[in-house]
CSV table of C-alpha atoms in Angstrom, one decimal:
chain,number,residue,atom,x,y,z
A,269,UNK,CA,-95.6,18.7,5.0
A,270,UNK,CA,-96.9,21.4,3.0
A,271,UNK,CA,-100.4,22.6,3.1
A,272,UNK,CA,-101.7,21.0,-0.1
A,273,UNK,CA,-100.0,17.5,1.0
A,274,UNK,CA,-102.6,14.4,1.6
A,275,UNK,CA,-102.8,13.4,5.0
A,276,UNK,CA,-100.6,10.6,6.0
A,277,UNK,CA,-102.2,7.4,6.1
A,278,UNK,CA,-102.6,5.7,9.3
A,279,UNK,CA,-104.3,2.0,10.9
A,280,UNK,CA,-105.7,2.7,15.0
A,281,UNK,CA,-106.8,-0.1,16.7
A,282,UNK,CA,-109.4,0.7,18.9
A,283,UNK,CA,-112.3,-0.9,21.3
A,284,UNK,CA,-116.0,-0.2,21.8
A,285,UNK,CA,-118.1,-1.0,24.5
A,286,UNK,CA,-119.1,-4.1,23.8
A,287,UNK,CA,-115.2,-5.2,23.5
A,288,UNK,CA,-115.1,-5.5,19.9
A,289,UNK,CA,-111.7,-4.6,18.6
A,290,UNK,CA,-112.2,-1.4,16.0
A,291,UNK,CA,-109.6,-1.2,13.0
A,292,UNK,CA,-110.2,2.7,12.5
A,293,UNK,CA,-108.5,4.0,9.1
A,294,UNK,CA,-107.5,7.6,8.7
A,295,UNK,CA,-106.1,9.8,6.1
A,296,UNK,CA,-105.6,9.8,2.6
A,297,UNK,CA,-105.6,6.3,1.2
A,298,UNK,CA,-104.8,7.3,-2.6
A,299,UNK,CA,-101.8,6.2,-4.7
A,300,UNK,CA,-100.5,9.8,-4.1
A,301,UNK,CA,-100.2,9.5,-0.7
A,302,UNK,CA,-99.5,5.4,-0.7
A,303,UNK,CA,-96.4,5.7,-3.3
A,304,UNK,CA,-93.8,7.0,-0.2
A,305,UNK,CA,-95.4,4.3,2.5
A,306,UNK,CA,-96.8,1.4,0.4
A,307,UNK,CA,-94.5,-1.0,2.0
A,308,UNK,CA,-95.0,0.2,5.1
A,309,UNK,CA,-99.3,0.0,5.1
A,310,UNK,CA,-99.2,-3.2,3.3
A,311,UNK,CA,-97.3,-4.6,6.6
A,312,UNK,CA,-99.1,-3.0,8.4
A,313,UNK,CA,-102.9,-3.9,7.0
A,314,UNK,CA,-100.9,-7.3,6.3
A,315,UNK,CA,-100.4,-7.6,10.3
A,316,UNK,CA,-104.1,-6.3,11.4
A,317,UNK,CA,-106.0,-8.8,8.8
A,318,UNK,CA,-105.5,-11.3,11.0
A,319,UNK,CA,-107.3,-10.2,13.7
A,320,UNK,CA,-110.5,-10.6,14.4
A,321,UNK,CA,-112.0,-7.0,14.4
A,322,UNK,CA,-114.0,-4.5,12.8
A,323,UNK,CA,-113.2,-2.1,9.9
A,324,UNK,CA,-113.9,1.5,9.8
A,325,UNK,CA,-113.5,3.4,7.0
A,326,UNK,CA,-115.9,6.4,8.0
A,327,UNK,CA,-113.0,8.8,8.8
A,328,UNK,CA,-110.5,8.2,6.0
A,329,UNK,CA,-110.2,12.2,4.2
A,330,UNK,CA,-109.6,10.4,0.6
A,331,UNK,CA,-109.9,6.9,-1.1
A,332,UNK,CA,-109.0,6.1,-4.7
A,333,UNK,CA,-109.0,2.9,-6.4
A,334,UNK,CA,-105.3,2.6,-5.3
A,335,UNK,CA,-106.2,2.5,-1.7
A,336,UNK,CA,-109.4,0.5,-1.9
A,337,UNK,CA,-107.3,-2.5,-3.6
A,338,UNK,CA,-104.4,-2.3,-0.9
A,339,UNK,CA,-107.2,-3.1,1.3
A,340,UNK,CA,-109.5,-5.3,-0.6
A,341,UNK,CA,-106.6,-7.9,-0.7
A,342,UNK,CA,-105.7,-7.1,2.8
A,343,UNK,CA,-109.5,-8.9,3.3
A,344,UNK,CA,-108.3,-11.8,1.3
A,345,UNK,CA,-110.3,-10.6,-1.5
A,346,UNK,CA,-114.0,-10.5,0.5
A,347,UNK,CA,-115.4,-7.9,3.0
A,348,UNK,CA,-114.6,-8.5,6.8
A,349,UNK,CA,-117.8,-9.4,8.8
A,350,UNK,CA,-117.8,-6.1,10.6
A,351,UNK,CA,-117.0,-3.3,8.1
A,352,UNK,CA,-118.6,0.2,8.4
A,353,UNK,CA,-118.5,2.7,5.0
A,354,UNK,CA,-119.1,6.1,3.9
A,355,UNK,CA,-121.4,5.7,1.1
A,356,UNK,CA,-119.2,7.3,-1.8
A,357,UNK,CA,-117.0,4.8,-0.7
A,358,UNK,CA,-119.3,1.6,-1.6
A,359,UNK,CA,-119.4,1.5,-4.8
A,360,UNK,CA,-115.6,0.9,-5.2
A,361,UNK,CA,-115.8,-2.5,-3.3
A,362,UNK,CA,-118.8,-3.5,-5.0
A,363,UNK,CA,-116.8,-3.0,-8.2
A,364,UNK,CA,-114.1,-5.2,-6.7
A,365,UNK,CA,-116.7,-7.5,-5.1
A,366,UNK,CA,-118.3,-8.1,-8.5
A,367,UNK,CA,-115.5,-8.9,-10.3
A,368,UNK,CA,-114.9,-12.6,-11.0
A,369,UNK,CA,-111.8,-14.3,-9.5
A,370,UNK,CA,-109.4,-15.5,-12.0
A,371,UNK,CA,-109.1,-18.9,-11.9
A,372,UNK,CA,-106.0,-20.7,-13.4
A,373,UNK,CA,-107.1,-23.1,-16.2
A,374,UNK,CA,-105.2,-27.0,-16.1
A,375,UNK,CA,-101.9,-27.1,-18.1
A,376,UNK,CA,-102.7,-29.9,-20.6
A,377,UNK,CA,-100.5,-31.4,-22.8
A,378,UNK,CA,-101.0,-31.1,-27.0
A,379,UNK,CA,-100.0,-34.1,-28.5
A,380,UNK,CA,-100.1,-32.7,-31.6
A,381,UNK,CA,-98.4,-29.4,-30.9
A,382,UNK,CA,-95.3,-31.2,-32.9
A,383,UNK,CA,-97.4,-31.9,-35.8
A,384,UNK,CA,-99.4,-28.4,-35.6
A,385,UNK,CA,-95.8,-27.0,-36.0
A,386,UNK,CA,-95.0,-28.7,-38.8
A,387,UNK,CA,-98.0,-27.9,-40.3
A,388,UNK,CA,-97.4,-24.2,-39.6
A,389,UNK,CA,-94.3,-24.3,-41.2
A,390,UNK,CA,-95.7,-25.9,-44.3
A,391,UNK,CA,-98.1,-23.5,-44.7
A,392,UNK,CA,-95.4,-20.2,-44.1
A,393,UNK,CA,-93.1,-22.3,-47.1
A,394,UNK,CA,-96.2,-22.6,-49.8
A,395,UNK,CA,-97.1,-18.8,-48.9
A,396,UNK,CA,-94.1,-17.7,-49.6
A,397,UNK,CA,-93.4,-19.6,-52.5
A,398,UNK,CA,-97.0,-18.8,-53.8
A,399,UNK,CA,-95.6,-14.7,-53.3
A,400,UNK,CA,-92.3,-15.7,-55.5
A,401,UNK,CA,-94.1,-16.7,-58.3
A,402,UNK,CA,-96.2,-13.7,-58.0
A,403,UNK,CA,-93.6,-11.0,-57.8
A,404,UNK,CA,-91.8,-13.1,-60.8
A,405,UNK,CA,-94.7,-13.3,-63.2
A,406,UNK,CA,-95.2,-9.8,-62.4
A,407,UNK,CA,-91.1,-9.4,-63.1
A,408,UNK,CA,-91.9,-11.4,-66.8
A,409,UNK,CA,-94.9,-8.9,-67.3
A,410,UNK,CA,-92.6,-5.9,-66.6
A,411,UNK,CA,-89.5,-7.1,-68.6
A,412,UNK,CA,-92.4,-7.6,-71.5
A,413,UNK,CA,-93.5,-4.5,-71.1
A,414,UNK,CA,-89.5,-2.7,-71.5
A,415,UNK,CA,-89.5,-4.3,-74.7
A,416,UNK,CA,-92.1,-3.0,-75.9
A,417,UNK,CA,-91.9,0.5,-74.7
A,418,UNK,CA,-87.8,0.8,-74.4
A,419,UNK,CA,-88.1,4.1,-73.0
A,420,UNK,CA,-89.3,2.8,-69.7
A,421,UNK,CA,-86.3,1.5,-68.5
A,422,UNK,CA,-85.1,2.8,-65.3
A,423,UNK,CA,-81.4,2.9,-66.0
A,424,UNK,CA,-80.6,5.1,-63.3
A,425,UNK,CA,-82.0,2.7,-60.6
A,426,UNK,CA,-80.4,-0.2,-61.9
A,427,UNK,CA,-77.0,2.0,-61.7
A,428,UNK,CA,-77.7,3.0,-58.7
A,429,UNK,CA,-78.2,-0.9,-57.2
A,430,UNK,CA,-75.5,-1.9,-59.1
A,431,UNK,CA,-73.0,0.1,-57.7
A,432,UNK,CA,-74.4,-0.8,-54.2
A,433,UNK,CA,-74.5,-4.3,-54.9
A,434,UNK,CA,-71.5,-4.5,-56.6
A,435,UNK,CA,-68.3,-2.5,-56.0
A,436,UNK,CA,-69.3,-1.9,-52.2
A,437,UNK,CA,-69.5,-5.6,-51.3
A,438,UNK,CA,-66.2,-5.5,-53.1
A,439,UNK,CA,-63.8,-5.3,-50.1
A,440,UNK,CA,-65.2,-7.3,-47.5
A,441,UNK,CA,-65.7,-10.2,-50.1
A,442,UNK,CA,-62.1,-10.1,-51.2
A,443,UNK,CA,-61.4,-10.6,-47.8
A,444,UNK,CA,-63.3,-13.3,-46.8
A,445,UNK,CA,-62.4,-14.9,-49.8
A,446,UNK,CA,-58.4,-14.5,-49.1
A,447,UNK,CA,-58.7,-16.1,-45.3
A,448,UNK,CA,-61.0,-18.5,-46.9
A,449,UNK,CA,-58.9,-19.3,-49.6
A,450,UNK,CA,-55.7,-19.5,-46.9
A,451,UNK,CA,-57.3,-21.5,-44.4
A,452,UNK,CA,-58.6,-24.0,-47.1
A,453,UNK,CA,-54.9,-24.4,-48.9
A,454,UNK,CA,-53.3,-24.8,-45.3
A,455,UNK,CA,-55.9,-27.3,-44.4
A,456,UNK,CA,-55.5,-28.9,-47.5
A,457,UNK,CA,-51.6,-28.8,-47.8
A,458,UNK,CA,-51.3,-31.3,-45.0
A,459,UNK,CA,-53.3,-33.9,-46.3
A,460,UNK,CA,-51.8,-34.1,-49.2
A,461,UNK,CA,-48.5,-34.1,-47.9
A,462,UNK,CA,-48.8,-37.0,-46.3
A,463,UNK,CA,-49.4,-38.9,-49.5
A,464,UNK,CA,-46.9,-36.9,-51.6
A,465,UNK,CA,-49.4,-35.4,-53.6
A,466,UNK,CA,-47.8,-31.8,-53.4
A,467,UNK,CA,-49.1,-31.5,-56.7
A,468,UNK,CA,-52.3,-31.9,-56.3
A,469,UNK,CA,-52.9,-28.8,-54.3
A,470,UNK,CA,-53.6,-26.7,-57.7
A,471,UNK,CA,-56.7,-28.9,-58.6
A,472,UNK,CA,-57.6,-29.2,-54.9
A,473,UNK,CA,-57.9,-25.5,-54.6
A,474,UNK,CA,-59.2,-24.3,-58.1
A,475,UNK,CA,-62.1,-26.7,-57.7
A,476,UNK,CA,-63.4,-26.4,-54.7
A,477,UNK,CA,-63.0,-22.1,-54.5
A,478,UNK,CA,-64.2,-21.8,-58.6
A,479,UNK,CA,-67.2,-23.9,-57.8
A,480,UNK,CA,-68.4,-24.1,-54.6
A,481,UNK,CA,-67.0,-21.3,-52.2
A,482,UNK,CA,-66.5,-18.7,-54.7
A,483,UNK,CA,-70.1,-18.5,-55.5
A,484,UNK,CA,-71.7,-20.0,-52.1
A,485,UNK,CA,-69.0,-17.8,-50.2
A,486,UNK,CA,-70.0,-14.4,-52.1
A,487,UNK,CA,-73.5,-15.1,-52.2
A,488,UNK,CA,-74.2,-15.4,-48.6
A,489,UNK,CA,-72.5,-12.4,-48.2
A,490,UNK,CA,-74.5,-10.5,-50.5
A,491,UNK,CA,-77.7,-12.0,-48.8
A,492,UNK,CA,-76.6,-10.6,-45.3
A,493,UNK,CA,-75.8,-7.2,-46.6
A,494,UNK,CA,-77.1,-6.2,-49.9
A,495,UNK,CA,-80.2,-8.5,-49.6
A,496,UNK,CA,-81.1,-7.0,-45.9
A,497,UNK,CA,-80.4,-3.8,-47.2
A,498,UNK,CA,-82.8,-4.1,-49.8
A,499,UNK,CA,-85.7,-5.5,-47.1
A,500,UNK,CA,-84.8,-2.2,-44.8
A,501,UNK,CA,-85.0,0.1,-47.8
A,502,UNK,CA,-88.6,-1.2,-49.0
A,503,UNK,CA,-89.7,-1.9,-45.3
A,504,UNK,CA,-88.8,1.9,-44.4
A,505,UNK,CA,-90.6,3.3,-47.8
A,506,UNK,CA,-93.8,1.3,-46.8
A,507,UNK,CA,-93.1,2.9,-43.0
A,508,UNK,CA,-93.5,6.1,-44.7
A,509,UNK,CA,-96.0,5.5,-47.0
A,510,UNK,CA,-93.8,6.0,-50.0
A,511,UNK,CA,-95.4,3.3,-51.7
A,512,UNK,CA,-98.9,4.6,-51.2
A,513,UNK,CA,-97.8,7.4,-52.6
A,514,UNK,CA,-96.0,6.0,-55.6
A,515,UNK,CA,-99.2,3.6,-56.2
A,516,UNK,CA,-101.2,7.1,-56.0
A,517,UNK,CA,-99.0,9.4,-58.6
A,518,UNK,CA,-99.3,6.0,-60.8
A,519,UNK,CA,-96.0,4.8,-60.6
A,520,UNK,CA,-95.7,1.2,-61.3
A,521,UNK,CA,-93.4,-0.3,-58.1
A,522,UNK,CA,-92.9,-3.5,-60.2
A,523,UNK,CA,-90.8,-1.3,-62.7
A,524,UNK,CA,-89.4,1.6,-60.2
A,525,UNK,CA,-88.8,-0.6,-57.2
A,526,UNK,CA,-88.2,-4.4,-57.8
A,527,UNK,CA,-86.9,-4.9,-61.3
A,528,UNK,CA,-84.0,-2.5,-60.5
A,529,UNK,CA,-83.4,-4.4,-57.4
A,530,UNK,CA,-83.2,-8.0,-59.5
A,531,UNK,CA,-81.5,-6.8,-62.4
A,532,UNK,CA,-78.5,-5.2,-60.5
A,533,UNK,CA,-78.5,-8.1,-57.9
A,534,UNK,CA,-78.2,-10.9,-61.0
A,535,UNK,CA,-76.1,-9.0,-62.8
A,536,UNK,CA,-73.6,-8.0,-59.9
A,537,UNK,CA,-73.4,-11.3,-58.0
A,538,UNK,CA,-71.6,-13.2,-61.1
A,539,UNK,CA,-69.0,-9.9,-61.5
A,540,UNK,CA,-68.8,-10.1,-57.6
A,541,UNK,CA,-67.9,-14.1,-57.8
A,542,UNK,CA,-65.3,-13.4,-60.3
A,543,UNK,CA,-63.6,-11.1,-58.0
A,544,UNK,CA,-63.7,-13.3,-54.8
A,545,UNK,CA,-62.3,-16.4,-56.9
A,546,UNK,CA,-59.2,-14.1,-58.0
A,547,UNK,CA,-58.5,-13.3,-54.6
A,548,UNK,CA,-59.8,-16.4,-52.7
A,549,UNK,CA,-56.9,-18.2,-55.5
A,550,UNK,CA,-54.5,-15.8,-54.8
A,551,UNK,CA,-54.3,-16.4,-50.9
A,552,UNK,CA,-54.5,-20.3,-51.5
A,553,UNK,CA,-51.7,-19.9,-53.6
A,554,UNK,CA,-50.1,-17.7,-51.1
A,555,UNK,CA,-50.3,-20.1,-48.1
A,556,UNK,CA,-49.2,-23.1,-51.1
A,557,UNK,CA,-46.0,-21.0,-51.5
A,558,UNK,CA,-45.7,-21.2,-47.9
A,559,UNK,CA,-46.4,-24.6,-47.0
A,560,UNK,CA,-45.2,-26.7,-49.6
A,561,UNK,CA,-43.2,-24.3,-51.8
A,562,UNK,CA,-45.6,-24.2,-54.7
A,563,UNK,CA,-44.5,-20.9,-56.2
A,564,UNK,CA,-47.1,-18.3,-56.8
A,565,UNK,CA,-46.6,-18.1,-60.7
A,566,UNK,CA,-46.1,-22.2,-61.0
A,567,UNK,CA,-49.6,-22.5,-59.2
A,568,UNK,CA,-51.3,-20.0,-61.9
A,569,UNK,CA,-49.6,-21.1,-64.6
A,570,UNK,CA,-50.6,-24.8,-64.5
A,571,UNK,CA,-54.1,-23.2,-62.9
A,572,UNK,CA,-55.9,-23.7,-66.5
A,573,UNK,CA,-54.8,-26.7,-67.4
A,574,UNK,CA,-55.6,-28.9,-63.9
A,575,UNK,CA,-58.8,-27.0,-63.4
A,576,UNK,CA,-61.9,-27.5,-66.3
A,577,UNK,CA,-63.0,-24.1,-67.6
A,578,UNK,CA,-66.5,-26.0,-67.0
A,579,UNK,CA,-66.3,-25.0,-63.6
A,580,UNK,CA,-65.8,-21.4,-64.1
A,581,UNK,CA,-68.7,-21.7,-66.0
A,582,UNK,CA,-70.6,-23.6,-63.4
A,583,UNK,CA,-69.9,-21.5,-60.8
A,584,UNK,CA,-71.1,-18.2,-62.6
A,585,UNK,CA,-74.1,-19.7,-63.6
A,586,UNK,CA,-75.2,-20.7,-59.8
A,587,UNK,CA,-74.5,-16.9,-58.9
A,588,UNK,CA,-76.8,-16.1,-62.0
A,589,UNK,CA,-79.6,-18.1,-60.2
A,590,UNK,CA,-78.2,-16.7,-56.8
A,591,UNK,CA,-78.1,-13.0,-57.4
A,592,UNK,CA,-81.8,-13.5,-59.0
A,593,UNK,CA,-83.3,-15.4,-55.7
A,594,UNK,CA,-81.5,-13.0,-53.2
A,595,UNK,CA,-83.1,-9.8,-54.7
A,596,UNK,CA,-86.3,-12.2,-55.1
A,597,UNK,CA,-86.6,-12.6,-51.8
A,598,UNK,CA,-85.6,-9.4,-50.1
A,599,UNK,CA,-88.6,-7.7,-52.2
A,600,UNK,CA,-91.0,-10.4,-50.9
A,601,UNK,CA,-90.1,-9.5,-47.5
A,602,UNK,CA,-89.4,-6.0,-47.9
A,603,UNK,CA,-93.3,-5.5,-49.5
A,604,UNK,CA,-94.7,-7.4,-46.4
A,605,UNK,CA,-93.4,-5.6,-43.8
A,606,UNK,CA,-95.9,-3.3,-41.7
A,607,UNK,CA,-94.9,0.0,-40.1
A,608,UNK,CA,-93.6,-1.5,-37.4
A,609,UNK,CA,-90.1,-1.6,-35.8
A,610,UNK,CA,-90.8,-5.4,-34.9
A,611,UNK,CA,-92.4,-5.8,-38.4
A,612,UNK,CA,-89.4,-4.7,-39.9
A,613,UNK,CA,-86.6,-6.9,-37.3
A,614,UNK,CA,-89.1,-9.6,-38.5
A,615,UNK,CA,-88.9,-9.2,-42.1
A,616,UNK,CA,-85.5,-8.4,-42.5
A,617,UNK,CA,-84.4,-11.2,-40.5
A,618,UNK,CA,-86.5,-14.0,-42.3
A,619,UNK,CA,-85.6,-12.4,-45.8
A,620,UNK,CA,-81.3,-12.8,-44.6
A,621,UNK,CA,-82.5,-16.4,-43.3
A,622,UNK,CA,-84.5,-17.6,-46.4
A,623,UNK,CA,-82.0,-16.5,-48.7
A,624,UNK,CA,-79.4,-18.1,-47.1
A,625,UNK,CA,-81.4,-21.6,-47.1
A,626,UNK,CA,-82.4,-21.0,-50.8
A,627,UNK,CA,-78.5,-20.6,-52.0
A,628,UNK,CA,-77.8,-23.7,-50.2
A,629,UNK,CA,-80.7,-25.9,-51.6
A,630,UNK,CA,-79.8,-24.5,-55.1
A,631,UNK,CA,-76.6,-25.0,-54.6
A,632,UNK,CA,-77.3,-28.5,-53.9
A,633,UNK,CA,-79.4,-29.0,-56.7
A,634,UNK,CA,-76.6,-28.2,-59.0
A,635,UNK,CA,-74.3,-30.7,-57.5
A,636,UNK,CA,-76.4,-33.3,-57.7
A,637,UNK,CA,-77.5,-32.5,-61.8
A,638,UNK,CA,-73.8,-31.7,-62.7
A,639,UNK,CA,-71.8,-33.5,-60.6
A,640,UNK,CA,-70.1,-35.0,-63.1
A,641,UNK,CA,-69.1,-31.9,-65.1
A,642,UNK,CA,-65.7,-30.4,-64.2
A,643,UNK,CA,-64.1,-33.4,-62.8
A,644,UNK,CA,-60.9,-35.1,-65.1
């Protein structure tokens, strides 16, 4: 022990003349000294408490308010009958004596928790659709004011998110679309072989990848990447106060930040549908060849005539509408997000999540208002 080293703490049982047994503390009794023997005292203090004998405290060198709460709930949380106290040393255990004991409140059960939830959830949909329409009337205001002043278009932004939303999702969307388009010819290959409908598999396929995975497919994975992208990118300008600063220099975000985003997304998603429906086809016709030896150039050949060109058109349409509510809502989120890290796992979570239910209730909406359009 070196010379500038606290005492050792230490417990001495002792007796006074009158046969009272005397717990006699020494040392340093501070969290310095108590981090290498804390175990040990608390066993120790642990085993004397139970005694019936006096405390001294009059010879201990040091006491923080480390030391004084080892002890205090040695006592069970009130001073012994017999305690004696240098009187620098008071005022800590009047401090713990005057503090109120917590005591634990009755667990009772809400009822209503259920519909309090539901209620909360309500509320989150309405504010978020009351901040779509906002951020798309100020879109409308924006696009009128491009019109009128053509100058202000920021081409190089829309470029820019165009190429990220666009050519970059292009490989892992042509290969989704192939395993997808694989998986659903095999699947479907052996249901109609069992009713010698061989034929069939053309229609089958074409329909089902032109207007429903094609567009639902691709659009989803858009959402997880380009739409979360978009969030992070506006989460992390906020973060740095970018947008302060932009609001500042009088840059208008509407025109610099979201339209940009919107346009490119709208415009790229029905380009990026086109391109997983060629592929998704090609692999369906692939795994046709395979299965039922329905050649490659017999499957597109006869492609046009078994599937409607009203589904093509159905199916860009619904990415029109999907590329628009993606970039929608990864600008609501993005502009909400506080500097924060959990702020920003938050926000780009809900934004992947919401965009994800939105394509599917759209998506359901159109079936249900054309589902007669397409189908011989």
């Amino acid at each position: 022990m070196t010379d500038d080293s606290p005492a050792r703490p230490a417990v001495r049982k002792n007796h006074t003349p009158d046969g009272l047994i005397l717990l006699e503390l020494t040392g340093a009794w501070t969290l310095r000294s108590l981090r290498s023997a804390h175990a040990d005292m608390e066993a120790q203090l642990a085993e004397h408490a139970v005694v019936l004998a006096g405390w001294d405290l009059r010879k201990i060198d040091s006491l923080d308010n480390a030391g004084a709460v080892m002890l205090w709930r040695a006592w069970g949380k009130h001073r012994p009958a017999v305690l004696y106290l240098r009187t620098e040393h008071e005022l800590l255990f009047a401090h713990l004596e005057a503090m109120p004991a917590a005591v634990p409140l009755p667990r009772q059960r809400d009822w209503l928790s259920p519909v309090a939830l539901i209620g909360k959830e309500i509320l989150a949909l309405i504010e978020l659709l009351h901040g779509l329409i906002r951020l798309t009337g100020q879109l409308a205001l924006d696009v009128i004011d491009i019109f009128r002043h053509p100058t202000h278009m920021p081409w190089r932004e829309i470029s820019a998110n165009l190429y990220r939303a666009g050519p970059q999702a292009m490989p892992i969307t042509a290969l989704v679309g192939f395993l997808v388009g694989v998986v659903f010819s095999y699947l479907s290959t052996q249901q109609l072989h069992s009713y010698g409908a061989d034929v069939l598999i053309i229609n089958a396929l074409g329909i089902s990848i032109v207007r429903e995975f094609g567009p639902v497919l691709t659009a989803v994975l858009v959402a997880g990447r380009t739409g979360s992208a978009m969030t992070a990118q506006i989460g992390a300008m906020r973060a740095a106060q970018e947008l302060d600063a932009m609001a500042v220099i009088g840059i208008a975000q509407g025109v610099r930040l979201i339209l940009p985003k919107v346009a490119a997304l709208t415009l790229a998603l029905p380009l990026t549908v086109l391109w997983t429906d060629a592929v998704a086809l090609l692999g369906g016709a692939v795994s046709a060849d395979v299965q039922m030896h329905v050649g490659v150039a017999y499957f597109f050949s006869h492609f046009p005539g078994e599937v409607p060109i009203a589904n093509l058109w159905l199916g860009l349409a619904k990415s029109v509408v999907f590329g628009f509510l993606i970039a929608l809502i990864a600008c609501h989120f993005g502009l909400r997000i506080r500097p924060n890290t959990e702020s920003m796992r938050v926000g780009t979570t809900n934004s992947v999540v919401t965009s994800i239910a939105a394509i599917m209730v759209v998506d359901a909406v159109f079936a249900l208002l054309f589902f007669d359009v397409g189908i011989k």
